[in-house]
Short mmCIF file of N, CA and C in Angstrom, two decimals:
data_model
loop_
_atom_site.label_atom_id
_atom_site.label_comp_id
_atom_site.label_asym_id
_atom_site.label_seq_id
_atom_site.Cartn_x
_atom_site.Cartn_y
_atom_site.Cartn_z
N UNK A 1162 11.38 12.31 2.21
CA UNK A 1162 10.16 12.01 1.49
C UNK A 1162 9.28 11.11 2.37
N UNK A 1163 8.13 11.37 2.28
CA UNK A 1163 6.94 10.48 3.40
C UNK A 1163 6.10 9.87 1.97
N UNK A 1164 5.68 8.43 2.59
CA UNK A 1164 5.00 7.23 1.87
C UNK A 1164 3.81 7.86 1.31
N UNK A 1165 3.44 8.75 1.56
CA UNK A 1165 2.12 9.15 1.45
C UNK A 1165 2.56 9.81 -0.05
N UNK A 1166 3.71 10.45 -0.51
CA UNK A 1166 3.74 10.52 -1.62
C UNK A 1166 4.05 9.62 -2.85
N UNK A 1167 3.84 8.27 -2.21
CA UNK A 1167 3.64 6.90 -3.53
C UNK A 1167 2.86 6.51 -3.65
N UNK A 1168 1.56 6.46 -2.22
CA UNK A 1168 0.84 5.68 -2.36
C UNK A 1168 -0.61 6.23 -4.08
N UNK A 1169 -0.72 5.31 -4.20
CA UNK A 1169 -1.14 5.35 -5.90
C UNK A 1169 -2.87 5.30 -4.84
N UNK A 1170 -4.00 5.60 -6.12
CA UNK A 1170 -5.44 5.61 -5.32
C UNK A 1170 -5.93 4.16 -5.51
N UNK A 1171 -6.69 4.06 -4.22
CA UNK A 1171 -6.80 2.74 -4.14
C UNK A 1171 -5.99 1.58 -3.57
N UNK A 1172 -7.02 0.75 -3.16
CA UNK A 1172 -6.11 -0.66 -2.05
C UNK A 1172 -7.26 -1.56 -3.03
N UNK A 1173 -6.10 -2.50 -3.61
CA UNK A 1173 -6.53 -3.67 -4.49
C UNK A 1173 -6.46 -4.58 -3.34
N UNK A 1174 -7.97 -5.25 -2.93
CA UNK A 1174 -8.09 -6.11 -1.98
C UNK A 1174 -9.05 -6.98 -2.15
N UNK A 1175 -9.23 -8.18 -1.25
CA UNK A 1175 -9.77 -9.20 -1.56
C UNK A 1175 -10.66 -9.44 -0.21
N UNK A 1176 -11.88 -10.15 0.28
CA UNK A 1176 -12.23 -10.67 1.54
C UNK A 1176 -11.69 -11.76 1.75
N UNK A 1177 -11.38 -12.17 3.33
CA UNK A 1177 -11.37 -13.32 3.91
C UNK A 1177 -12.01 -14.36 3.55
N UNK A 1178 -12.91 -14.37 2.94
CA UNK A 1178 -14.10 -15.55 2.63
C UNK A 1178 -13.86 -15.97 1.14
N UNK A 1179 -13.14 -14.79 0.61
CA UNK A 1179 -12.94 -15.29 -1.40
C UNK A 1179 -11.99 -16.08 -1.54
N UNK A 1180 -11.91 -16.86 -2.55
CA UNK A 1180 -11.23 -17.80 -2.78
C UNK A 1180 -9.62 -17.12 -3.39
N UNK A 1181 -8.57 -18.19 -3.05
CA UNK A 1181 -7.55 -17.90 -3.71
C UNK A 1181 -7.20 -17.37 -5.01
N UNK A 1182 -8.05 -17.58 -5.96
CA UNK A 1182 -8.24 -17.47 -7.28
C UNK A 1182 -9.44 -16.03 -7.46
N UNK A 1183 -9.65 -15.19 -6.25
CA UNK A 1183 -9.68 -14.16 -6.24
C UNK A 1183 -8.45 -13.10 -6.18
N UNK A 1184 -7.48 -13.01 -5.53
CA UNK A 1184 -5.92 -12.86 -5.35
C UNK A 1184 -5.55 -12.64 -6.35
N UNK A 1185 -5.54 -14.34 -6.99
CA UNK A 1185 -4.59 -13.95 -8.31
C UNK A 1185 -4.91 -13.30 -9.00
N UNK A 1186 -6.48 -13.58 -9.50
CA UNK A 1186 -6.23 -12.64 -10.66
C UNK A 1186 -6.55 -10.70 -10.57
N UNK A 1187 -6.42 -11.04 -9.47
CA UNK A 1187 -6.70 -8.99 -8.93
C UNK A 1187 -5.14 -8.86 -9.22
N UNK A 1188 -3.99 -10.00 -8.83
CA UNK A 1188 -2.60 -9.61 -8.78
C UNK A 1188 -2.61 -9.44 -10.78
N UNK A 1189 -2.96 -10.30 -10.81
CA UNK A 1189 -2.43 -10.32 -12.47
C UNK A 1189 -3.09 -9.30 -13.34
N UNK A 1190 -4.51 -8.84 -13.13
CA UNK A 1190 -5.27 -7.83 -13.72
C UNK A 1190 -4.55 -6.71 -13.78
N UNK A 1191 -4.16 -6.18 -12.08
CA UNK A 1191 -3.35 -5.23 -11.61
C UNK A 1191 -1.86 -5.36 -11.48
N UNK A 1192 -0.85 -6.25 -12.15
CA UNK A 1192 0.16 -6.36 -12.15
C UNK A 1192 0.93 -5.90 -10.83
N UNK A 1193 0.47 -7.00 -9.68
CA UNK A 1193 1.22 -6.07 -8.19
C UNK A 1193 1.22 -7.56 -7.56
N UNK A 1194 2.13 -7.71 -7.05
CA UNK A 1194 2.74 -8.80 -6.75
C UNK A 1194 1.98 -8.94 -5.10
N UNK A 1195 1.03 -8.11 -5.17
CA UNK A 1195 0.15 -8.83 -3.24
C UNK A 1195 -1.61 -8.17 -3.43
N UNK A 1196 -2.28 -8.37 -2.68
CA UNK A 1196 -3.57 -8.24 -2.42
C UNK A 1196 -3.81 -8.21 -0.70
N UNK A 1197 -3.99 -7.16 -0.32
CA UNK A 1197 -4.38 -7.08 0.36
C UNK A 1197 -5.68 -7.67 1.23
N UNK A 1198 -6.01 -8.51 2.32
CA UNK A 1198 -7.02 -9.18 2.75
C UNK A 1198 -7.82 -8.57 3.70
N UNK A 1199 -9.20 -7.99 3.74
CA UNK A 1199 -9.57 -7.55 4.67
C UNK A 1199 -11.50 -8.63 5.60
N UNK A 1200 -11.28 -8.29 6.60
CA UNK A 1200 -12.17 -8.73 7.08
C UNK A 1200 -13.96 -8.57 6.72
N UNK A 1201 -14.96 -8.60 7.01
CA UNK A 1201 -16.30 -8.03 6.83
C UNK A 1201 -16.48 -6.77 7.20
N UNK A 1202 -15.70 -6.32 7.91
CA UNK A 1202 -15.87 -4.46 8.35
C UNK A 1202 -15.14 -3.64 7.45
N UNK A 1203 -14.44 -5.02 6.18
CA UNK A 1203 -12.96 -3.84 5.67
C UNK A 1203 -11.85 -3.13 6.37
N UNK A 1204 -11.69 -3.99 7.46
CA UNK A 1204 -10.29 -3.93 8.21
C UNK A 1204 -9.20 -4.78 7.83
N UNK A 1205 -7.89 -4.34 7.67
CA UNK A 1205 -7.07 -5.30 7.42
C UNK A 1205 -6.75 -6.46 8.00
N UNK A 1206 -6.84 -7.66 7.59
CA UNK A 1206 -7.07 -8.78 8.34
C UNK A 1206 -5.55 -9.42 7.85
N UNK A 1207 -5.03 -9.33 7.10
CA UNK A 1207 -3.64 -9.80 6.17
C UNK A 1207 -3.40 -9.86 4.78
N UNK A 1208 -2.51 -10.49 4.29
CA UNK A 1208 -1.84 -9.80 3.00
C UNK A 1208 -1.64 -11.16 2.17
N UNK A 1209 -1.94 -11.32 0.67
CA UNK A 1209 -1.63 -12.38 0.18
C UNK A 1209 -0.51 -12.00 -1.18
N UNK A 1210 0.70 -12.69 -1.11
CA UNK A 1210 1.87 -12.24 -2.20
C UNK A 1210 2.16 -13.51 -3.15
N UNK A 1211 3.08 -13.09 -3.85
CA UNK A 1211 3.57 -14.21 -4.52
C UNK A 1211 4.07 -15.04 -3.96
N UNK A 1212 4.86 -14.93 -2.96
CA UNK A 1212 5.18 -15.68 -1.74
C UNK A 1212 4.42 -16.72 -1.41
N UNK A 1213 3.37 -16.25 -1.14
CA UNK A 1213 2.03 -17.27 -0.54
C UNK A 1213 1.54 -18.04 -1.90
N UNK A 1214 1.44 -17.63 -3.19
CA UNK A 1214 0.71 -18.42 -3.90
C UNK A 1214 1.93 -19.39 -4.55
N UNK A 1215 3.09 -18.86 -4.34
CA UNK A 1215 4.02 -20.38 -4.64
C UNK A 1215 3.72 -21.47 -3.49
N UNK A 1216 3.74 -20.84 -2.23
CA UNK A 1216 3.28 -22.22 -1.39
C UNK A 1216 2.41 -22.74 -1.41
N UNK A 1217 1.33 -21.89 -1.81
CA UNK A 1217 -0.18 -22.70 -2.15
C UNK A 1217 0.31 -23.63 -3.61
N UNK A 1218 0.70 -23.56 -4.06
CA UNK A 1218 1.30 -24.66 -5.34
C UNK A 1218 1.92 -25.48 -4.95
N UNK A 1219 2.80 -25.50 -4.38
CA UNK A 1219 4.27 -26.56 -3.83
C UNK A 1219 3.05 -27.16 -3.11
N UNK A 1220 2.57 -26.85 -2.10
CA UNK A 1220 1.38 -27.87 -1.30
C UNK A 1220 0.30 -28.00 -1.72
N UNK A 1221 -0.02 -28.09 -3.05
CA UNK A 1221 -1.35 -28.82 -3.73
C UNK A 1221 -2.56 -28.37 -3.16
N UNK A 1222 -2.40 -26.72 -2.39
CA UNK A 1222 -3.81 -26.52 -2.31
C UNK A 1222 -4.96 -25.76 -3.34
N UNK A 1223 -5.97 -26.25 -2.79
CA UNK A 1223 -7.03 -25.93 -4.17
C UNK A 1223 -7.07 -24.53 -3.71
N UNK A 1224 -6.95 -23.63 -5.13
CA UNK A 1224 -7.31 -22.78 -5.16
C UNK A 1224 -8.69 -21.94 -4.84
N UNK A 1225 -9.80 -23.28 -4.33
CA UNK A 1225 -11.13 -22.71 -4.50
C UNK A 1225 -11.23 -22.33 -2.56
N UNK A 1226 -9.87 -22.30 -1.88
CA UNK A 1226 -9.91 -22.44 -0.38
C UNK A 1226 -9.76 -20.85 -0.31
N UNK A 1227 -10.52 -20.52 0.82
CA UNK A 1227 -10.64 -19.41 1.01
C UNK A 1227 -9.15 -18.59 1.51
N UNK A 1228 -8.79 -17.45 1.29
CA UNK A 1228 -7.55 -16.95 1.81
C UNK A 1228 -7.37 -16.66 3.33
N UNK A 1229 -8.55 -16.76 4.15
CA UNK A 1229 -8.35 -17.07 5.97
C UNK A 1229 -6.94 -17.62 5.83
N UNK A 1230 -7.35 -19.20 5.30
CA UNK A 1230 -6.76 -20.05 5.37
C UNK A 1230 -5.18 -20.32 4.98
N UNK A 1231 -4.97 -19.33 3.79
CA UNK A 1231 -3.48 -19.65 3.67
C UNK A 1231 -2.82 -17.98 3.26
N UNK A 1232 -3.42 -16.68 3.95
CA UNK A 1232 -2.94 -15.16 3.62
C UNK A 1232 -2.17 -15.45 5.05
N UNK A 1233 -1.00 -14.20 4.75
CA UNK A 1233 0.11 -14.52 5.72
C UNK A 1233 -0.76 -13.28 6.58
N UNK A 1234 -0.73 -13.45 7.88
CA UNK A 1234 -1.42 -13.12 8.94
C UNK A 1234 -1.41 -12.17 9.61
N UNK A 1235 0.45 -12.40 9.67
CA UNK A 1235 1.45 -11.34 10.14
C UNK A 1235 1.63 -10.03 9.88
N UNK A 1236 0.66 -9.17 9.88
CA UNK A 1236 0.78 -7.69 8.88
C UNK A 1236 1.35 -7.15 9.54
N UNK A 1237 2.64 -6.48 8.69
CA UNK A 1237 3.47 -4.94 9.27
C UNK A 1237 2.83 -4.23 8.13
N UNK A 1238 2.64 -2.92 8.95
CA UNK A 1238 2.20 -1.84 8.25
C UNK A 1238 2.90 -0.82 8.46
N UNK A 1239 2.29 0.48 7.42
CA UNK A 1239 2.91 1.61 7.91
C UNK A 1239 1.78 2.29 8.02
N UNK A 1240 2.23 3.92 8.58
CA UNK A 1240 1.35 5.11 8.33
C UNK A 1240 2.06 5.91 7.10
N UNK A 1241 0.74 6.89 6.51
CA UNK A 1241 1.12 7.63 5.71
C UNK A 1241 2.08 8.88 6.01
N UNK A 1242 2.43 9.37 7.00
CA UNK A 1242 3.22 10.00 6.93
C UNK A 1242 4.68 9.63 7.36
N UNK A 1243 5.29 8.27 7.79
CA UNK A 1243 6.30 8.20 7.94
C UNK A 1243 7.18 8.03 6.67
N UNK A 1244 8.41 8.40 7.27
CA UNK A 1244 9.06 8.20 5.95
C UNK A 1244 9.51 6.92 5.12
N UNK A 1245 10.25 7.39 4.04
CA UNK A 1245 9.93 6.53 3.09
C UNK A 1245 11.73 4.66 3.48
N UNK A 1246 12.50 5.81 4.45
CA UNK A 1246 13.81 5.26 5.22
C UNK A 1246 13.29 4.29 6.01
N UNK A 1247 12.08 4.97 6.84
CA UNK A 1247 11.19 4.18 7.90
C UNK A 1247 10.98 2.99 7.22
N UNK A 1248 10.04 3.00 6.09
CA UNK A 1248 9.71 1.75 5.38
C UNK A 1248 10.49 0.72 4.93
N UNK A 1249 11.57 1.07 4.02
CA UNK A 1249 12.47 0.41 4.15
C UNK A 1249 13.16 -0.36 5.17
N UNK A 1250 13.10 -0.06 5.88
CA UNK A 1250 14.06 -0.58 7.72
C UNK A 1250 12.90 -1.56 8.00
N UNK A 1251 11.96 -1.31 8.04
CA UNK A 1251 10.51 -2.23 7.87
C UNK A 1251 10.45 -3.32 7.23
N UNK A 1252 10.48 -3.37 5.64
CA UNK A 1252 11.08 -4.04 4.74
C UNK A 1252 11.64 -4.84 4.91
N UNK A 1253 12.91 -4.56 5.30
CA UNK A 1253 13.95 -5.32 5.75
C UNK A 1253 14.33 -5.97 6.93
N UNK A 1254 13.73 -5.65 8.22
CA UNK A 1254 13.86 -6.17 9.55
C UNK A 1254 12.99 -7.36 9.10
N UNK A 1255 11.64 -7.10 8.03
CA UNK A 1255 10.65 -8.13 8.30
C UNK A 1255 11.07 -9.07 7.23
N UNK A 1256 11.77 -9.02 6.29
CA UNK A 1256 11.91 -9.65 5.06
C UNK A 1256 10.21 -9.87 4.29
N UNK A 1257 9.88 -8.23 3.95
CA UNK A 1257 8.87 -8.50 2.97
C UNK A 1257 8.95 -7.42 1.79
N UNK A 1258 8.45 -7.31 1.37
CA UNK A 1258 8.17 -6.90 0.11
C UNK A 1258 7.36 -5.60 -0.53
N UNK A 1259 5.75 -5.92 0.81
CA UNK A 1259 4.67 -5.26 0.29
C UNK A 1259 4.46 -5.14 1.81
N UNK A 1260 3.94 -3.29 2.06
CA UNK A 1260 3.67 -2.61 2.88
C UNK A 1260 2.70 -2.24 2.78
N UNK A 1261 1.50 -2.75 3.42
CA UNK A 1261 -0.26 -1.78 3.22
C UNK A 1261 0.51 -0.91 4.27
N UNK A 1262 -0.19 0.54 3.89
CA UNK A 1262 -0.36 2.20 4.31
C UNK A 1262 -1.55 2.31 5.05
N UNK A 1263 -1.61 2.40 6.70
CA UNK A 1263 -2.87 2.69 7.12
C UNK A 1263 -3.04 3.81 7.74
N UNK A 1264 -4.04 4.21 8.12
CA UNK A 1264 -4.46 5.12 8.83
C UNK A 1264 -5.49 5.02 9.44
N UNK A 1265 -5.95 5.17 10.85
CA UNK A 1265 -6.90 5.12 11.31
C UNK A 1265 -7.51 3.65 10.94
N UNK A 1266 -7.25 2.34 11.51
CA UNK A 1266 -7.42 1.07 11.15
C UNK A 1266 -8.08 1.05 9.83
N UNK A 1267 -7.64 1.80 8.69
CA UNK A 1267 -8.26 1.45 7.31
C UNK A 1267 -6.99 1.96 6.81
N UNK A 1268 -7.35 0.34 5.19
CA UNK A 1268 -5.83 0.98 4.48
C UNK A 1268 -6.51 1.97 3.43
N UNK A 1269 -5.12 2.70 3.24
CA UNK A 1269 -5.61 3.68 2.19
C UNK A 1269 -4.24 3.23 0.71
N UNK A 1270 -3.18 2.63 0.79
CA UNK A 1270 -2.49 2.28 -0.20
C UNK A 1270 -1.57 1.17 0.43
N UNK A 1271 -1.01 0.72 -0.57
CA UNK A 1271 0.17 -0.27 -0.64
C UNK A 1271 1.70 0.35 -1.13
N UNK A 1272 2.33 0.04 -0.42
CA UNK A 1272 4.22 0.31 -1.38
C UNK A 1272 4.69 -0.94 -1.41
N UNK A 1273 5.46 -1.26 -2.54
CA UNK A 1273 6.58 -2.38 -2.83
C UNK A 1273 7.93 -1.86 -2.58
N UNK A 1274 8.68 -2.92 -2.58
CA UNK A 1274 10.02 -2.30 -2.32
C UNK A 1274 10.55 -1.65 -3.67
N UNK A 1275 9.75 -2.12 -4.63
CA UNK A 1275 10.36 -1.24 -6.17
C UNK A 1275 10.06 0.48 -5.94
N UNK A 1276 8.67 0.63 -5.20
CA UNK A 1276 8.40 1.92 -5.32
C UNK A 1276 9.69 2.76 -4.32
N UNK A 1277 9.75 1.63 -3.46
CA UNK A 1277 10.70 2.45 -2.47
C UNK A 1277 12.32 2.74 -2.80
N UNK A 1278 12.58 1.94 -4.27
CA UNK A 1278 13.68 2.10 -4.55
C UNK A 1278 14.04 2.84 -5.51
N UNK A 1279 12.93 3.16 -6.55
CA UNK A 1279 12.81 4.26 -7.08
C UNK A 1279 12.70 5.55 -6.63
N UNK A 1280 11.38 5.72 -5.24
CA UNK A 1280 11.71 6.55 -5.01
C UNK A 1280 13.18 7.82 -4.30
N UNK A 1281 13.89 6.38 -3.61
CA UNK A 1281 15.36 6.48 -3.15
C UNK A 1281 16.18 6.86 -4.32
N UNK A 1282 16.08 6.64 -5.52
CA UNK A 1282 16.58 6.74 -6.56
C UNK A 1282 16.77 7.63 -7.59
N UNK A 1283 15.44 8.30 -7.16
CA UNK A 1283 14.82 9.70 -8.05
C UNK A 1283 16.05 10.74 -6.98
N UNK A 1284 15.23 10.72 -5.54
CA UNK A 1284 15.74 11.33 -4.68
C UNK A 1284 17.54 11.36 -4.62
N UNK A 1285 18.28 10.64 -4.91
CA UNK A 1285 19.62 10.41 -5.07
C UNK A 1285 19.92 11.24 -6.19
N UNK A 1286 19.60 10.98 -7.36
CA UNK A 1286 19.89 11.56 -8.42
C UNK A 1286 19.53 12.97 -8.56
N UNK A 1287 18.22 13.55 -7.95
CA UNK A 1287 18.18 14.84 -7.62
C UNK A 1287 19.24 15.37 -6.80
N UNK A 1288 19.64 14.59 -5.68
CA UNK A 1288 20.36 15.94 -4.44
C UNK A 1288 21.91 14.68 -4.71
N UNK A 1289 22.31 14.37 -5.67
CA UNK A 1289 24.01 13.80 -5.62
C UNK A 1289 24.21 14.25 -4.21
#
């Protein structure tokens, strides 16, 4: 199975310049545990998770600070057609969670590791 058959329509994302309290509540509106961060061209610039907004709590920063400042930086990505094994191994070498899907330096979706375990899951139970 290739990623391209989870990715859902749409990349729930935020700019570099919006405040933290843009994030959240795109996470909470949209019940998805990251937001994607992109630059002024709408290139992926990095990724903001639950991860990041517990540390923005534990360190008392104001939420009104822009996400430059505290989105984790480090983006692993995938493409849409690799597989869904690929991602996982991804996942896990990197210890994350949430995979933006790109193509051609623009994202086109996100996977969690839930999608990826369901989809492992469907797939199991089909072919025992």
């Amino acid at each position: 199975m290739r990623i391209k058959e989870l990715i859902k329509d749409g990349v729930i994302s935020c700019k570099t310049t919006d405040p933290i309290t843009c994030a959240v509540a795109k996470m909470y509106m949209n019940n998805v545990g990251s937001v994607l961060i992109t630059d002024e061209n709408e290139k992926p610039a990095g990724i903001f998770t639950e991860r990041d907004l517990v540390r923005v709590v534990a360190e008392g920063i104001n939420l009104d600070t822009p996400l430059v400042k505290v989105m984790s930086r480090k983006l692993i990505t995938a493409n849409a057609s690799e597989s869904i094994v690929s991602a996982a191994m991804k996942m896990i070498e990197n210890n994350i969670r949430h995979l933006p899907v790109v193509e051609e330096n623009r994202a086109i979706g996100m996977i969690s590791i839930r999608d990826l375990v369901r989809a492992l899951m469907t797939q199991e139970l089909a072919y025992p």
